[in-house]
PDB file of C-alpha atoms in Angstrom:
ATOM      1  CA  UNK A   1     -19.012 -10.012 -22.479  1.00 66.00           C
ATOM      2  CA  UNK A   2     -15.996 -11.954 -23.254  1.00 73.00           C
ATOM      3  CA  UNK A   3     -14.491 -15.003 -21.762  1.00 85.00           C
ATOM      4  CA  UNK A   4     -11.365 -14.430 -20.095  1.00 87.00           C
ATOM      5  CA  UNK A   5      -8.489 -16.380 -20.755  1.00 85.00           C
ATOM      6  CA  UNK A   6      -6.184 -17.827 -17.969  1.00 86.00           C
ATOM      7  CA  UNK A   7      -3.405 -19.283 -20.374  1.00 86.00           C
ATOM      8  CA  UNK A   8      -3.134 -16.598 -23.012  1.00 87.00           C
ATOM      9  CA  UNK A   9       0.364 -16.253 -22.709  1.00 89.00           C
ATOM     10  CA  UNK A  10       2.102 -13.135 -21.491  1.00 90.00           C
ATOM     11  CA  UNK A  11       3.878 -10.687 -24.237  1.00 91.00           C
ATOM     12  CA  UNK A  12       7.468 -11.541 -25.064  1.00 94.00           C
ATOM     13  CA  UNK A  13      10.057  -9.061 -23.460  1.00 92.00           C
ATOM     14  CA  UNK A  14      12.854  -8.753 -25.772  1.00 95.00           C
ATOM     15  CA  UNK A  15      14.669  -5.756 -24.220  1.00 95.00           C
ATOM     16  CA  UNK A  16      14.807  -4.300 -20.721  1.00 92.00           C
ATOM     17  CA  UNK A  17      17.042  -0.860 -19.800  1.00 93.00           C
ATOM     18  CA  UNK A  18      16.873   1.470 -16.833  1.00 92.00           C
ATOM     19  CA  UNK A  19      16.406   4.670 -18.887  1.00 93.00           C
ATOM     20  CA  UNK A  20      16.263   7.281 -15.925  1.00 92.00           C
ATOM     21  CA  UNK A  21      16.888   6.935 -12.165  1.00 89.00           C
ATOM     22  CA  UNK A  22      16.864   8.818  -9.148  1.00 85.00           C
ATOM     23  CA  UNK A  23      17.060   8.651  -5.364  1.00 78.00           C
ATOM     24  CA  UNK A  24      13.715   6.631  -5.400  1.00 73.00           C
ATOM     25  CA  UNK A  25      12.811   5.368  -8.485  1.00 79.00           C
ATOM     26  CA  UNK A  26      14.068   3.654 -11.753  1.00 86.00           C
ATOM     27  CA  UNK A  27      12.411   3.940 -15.141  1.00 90.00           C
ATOM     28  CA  UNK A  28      12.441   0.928 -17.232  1.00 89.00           C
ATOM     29  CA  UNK A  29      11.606   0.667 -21.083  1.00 92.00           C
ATOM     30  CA  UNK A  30      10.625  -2.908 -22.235  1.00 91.00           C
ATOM     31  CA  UNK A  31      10.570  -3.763 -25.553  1.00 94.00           C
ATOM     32  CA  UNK A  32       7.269  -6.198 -26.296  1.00 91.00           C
ATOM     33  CA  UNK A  33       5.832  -9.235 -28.494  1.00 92.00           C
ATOM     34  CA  UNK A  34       2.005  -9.922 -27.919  1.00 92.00           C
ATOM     35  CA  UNK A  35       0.787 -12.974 -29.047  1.00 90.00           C
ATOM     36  CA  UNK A  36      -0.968 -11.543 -32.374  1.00 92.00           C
ATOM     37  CA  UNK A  37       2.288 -10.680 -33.333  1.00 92.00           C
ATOM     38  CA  UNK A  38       1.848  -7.109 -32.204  1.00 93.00           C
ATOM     39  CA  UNK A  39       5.476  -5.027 -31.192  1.00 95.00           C
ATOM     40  CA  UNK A  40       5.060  -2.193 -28.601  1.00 94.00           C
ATOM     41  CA  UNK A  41       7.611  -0.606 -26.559  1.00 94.00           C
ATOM     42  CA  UNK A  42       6.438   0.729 -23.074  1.00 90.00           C
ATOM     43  CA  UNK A  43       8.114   2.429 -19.647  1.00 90.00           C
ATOM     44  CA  UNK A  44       7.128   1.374 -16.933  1.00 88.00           C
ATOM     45  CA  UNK A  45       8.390   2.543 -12.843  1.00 85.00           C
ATOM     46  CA  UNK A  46      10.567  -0.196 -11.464  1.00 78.00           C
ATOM     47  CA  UNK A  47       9.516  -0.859  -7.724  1.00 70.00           C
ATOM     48  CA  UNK A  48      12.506  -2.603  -5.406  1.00 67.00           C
ATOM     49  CA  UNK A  49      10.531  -5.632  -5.579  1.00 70.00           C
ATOM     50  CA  UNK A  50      10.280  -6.115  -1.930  1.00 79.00           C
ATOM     51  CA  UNK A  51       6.966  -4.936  -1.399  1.00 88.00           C
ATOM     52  CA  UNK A  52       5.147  -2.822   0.676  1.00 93.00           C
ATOM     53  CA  UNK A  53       2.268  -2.977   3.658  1.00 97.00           C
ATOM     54  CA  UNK A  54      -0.425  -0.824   4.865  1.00 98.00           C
ATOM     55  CA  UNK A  55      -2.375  -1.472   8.156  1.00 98.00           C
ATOM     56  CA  UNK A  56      -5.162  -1.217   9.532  1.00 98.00           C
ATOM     57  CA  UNK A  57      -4.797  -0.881  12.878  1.00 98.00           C
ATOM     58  CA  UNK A  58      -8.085  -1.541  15.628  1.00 97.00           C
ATOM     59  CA  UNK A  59      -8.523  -0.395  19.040  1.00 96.00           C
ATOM     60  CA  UNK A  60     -11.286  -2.447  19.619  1.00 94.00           C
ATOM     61  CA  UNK A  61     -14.506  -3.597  17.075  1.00 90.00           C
ATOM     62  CA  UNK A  62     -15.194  -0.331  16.336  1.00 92.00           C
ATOM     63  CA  UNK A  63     -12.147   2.090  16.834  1.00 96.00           C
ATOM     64  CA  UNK A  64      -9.207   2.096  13.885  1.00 97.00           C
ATOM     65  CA  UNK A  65      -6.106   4.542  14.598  1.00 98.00           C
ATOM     66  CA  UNK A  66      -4.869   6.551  11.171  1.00 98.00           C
ATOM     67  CA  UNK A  67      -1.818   9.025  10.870  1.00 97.00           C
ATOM     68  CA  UNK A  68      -1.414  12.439   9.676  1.00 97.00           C
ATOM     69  CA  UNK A  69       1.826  12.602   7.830  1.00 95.00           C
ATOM     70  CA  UNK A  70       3.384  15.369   5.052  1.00 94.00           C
ATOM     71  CA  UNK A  71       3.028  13.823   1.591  1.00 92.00           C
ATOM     72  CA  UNK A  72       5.471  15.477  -1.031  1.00 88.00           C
ATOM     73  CA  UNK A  73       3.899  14.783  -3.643  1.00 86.00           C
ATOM     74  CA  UNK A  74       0.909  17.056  -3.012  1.00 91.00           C
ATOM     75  CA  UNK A  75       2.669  19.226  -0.930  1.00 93.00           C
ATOM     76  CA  UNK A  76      -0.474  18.657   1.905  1.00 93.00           C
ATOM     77  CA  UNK A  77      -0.438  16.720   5.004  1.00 96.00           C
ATOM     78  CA  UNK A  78      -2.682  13.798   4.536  1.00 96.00           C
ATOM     79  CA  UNK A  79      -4.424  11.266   6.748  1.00 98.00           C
ATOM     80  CA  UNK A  80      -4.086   7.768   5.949  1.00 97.00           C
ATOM     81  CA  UNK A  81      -3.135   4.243   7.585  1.00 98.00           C
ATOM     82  CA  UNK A  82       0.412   3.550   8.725  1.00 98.00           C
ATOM     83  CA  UNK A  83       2.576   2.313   5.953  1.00 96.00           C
ATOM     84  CA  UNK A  84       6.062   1.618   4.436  1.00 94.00           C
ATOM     85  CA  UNK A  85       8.413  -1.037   2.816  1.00 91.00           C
ATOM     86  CA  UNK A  86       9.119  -4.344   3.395  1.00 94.00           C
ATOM     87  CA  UNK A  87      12.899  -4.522   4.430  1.00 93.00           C
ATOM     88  CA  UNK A  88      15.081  -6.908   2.929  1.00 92.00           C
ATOM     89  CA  UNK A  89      14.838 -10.740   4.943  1.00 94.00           C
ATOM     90  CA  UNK A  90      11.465  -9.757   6.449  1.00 95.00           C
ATOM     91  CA  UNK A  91       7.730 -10.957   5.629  1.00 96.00           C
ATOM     92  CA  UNK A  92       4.386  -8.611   5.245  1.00 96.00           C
ATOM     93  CA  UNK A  93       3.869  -9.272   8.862  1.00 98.00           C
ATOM     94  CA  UNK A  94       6.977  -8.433  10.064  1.00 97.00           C
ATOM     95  CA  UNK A  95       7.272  -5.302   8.200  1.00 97.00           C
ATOM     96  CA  UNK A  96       3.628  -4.637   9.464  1.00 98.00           C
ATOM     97  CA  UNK A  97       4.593  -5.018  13.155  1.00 97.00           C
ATOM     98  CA  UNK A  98       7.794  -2.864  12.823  1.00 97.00           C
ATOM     99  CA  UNK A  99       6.129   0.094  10.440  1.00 97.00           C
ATOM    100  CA  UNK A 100       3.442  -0.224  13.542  1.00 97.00           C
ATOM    101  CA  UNK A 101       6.227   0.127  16.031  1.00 97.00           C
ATOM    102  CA  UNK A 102       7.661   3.090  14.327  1.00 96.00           C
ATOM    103  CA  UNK A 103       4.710   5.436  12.787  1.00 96.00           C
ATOM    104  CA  UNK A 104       1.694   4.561  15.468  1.00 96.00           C
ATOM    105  CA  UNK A 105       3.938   3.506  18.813  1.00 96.00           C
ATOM    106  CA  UNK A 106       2.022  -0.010  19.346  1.00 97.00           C
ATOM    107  CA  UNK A 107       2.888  -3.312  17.742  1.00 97.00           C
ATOM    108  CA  UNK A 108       0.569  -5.781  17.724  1.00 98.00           C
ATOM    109  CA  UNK A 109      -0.697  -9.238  18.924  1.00 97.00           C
ATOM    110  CA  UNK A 110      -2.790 -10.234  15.876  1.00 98.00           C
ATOM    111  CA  UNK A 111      -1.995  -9.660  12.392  1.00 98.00           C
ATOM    112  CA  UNK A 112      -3.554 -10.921   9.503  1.00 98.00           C
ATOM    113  CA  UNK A 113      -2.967  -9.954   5.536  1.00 98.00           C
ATOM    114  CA  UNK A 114      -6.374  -9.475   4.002  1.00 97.00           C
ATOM    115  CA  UNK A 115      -5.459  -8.621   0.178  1.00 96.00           C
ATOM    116  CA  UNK A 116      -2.853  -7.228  -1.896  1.00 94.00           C
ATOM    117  CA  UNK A 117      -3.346  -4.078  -4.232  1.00 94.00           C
ATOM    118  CA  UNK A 118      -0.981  -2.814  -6.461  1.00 89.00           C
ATOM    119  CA  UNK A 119      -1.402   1.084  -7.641  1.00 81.00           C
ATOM    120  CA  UNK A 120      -1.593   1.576 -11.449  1.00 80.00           C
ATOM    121  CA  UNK A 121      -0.212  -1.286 -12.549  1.00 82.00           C
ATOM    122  CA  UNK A 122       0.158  -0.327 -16.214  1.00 81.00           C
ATOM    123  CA  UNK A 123       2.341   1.860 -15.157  1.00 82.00           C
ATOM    124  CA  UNK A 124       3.985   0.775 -11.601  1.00 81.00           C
ATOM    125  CA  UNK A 125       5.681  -3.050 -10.708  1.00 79.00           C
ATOM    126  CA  UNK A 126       4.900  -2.537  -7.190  1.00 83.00           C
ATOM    127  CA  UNK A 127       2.367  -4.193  -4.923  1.00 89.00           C
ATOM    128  CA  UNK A 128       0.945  -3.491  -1.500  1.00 94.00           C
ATOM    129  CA  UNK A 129       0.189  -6.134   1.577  1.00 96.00           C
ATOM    130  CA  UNK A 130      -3.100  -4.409   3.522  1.00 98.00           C
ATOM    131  CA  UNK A 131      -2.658  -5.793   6.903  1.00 98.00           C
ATOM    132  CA  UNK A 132      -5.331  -6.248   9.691  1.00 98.00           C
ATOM    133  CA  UNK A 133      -3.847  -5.328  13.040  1.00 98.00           C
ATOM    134  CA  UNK A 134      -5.435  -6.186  16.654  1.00 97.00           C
ATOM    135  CA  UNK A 135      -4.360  -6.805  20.124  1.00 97.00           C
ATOM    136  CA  UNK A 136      -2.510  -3.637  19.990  1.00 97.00           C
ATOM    137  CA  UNK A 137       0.201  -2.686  22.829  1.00 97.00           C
ATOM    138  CA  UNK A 138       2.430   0.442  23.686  1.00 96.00           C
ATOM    139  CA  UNK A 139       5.642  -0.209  21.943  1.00 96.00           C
ATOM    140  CA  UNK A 140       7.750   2.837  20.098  1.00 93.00           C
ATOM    141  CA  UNK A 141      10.775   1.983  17.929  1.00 92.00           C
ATOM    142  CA  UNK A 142      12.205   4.955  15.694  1.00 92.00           C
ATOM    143  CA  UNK A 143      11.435   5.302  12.249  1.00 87.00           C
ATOM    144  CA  UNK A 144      12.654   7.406   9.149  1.00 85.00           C
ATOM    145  CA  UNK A 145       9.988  10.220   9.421  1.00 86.00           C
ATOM    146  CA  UNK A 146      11.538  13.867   9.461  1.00 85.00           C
ATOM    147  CA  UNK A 147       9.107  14.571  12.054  1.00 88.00           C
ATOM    148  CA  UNK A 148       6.737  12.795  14.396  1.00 87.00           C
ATOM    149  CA  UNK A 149       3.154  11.458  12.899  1.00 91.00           C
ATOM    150  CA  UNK A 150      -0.103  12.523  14.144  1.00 95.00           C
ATOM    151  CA  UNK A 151      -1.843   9.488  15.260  1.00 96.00           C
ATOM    152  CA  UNK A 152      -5.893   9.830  14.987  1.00 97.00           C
ATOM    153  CA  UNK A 153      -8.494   7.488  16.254  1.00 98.00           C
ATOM    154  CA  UNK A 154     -11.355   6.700  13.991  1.00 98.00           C
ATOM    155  CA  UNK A 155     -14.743   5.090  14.551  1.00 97.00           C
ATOM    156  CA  UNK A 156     -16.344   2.632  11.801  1.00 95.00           C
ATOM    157  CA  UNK A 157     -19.778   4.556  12.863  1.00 95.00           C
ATOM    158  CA  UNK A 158     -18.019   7.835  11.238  1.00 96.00           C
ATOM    159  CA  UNK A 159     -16.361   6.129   8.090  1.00 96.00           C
ATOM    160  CA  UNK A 160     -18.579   8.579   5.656  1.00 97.00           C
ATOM    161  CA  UNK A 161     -17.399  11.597   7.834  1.00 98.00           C
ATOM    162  CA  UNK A 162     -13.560  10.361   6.831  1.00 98.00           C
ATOM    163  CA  UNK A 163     -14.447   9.867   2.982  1.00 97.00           C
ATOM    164  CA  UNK A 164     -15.540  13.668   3.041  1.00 97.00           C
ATOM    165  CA  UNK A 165     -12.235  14.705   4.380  1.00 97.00           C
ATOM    166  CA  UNK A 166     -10.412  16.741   1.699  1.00 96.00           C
ATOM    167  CA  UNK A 167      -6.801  14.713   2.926  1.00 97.00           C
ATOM    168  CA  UNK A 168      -8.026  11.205   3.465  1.00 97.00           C
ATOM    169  CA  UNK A 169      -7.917  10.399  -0.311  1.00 96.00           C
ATOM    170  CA  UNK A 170      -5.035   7.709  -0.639  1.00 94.00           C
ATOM    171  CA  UNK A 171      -6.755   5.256  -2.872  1.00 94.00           C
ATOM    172  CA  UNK A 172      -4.615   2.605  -1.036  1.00 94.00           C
ATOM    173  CA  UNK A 173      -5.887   3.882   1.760  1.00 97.00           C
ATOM    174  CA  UNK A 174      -9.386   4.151   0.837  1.00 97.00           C
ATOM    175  CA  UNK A 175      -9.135   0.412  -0.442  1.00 97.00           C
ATOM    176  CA  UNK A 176      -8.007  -0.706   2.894  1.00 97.00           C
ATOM    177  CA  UNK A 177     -10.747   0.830   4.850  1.00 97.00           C
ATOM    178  CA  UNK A 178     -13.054  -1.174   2.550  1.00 97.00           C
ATOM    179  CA  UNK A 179     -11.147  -3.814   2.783  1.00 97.00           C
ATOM    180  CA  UNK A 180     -11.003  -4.359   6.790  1.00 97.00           C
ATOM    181  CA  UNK A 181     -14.727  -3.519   6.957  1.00 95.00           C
ATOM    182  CA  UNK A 182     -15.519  -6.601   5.098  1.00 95.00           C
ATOM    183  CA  UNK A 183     -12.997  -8.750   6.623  1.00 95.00           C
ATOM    184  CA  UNK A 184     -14.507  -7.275  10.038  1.00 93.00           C
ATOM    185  CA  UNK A 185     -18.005  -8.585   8.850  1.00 88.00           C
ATOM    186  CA  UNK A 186     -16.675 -12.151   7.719  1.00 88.00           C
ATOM    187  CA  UNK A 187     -15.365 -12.513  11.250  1.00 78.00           C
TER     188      UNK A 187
END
């Protein structure tokens, strides 16, 4: 096994241009140096750079609440934990709180970031906040979803029940049930 390095130095960008855009997303080609000497030119998906959270939000010990929402890229509804973007001017926590607020209708007394994950990163800039969320109380601000979210409570005790589930297979998703189980067991 090899050693890693922590100062090998990172490639050389000499070029950057947005080669295709849309509504959502920007495609960026970068133009590289590596260290050998090596040249490669990759595209990569430009995220907004503001980040995004996904949280776990607990009843009690043992109860976590999930929703059911439409995701368009499968064309399926799928169940997973409440999520969304970090607005301009606000922190993980914040964002947490409000995408609470909006998706679940409760905000919450606690919160606590536990890790960040980033989804293909070869391939994507962006990176996720999984937030722990406790203390929970009734509190419904209005989101961007077309149509209201199906909010479904889950027990720890049933966790291998929810991995068999043919729509709870967000890797995020999965990541952050893992995730708040062992922060759970460090408390």
């Amino acid at each position: 096994m090899s050693k890693i390095d922590p100062d090998k130095p990172l490639p050389q960008i000499h070029q950057r241009e947005i080669v295709a855009k849309s509504g959502l997303f920007r495609v960026e080609r970068i133009d590289l140096e590596f260290s050998n000497g090596a040249q490669r030119q990759f595209e990569r998906m430009a995220g907004s750079g503001r980040g995004a959270v996904m949280i776990v939000p607990f009843i009690d010990d043992k109860q976590f609440l999930l929703v059911r929402e439409y995701a368009a890229g499968t064309h399926s509804y799928q169940i997973g934990f409440p999520k969304g973007l970090i607005d301009p001017g606000e922190s993980a926590l914040e964002a947490a709180d409000r995408e609470l607020k909006e998706e679940v209708g409760h905000g919450a007394g606690f919160l606590e970031k536990i890790h960040r994950v980033s989804m293909a990163p070869t391939f994507f800039n962006a990176t996720m906040d999984i937030v722990v969320a406790k203390d929970l109380y009734v509190k419904q601000l209005e989101g961007d979803e077309p149509e209201p979210l199906e909010v479904i409570p889950w027990s720890l005790d049933n966790t291998d029940a929810l991995l068999a589930r043919d729509d709870f297979v967000e890797a995020r998703s999965i990541a952050a049930l893992f995730l708040a189980q062992k922060w759970l067991g460090e408390q």
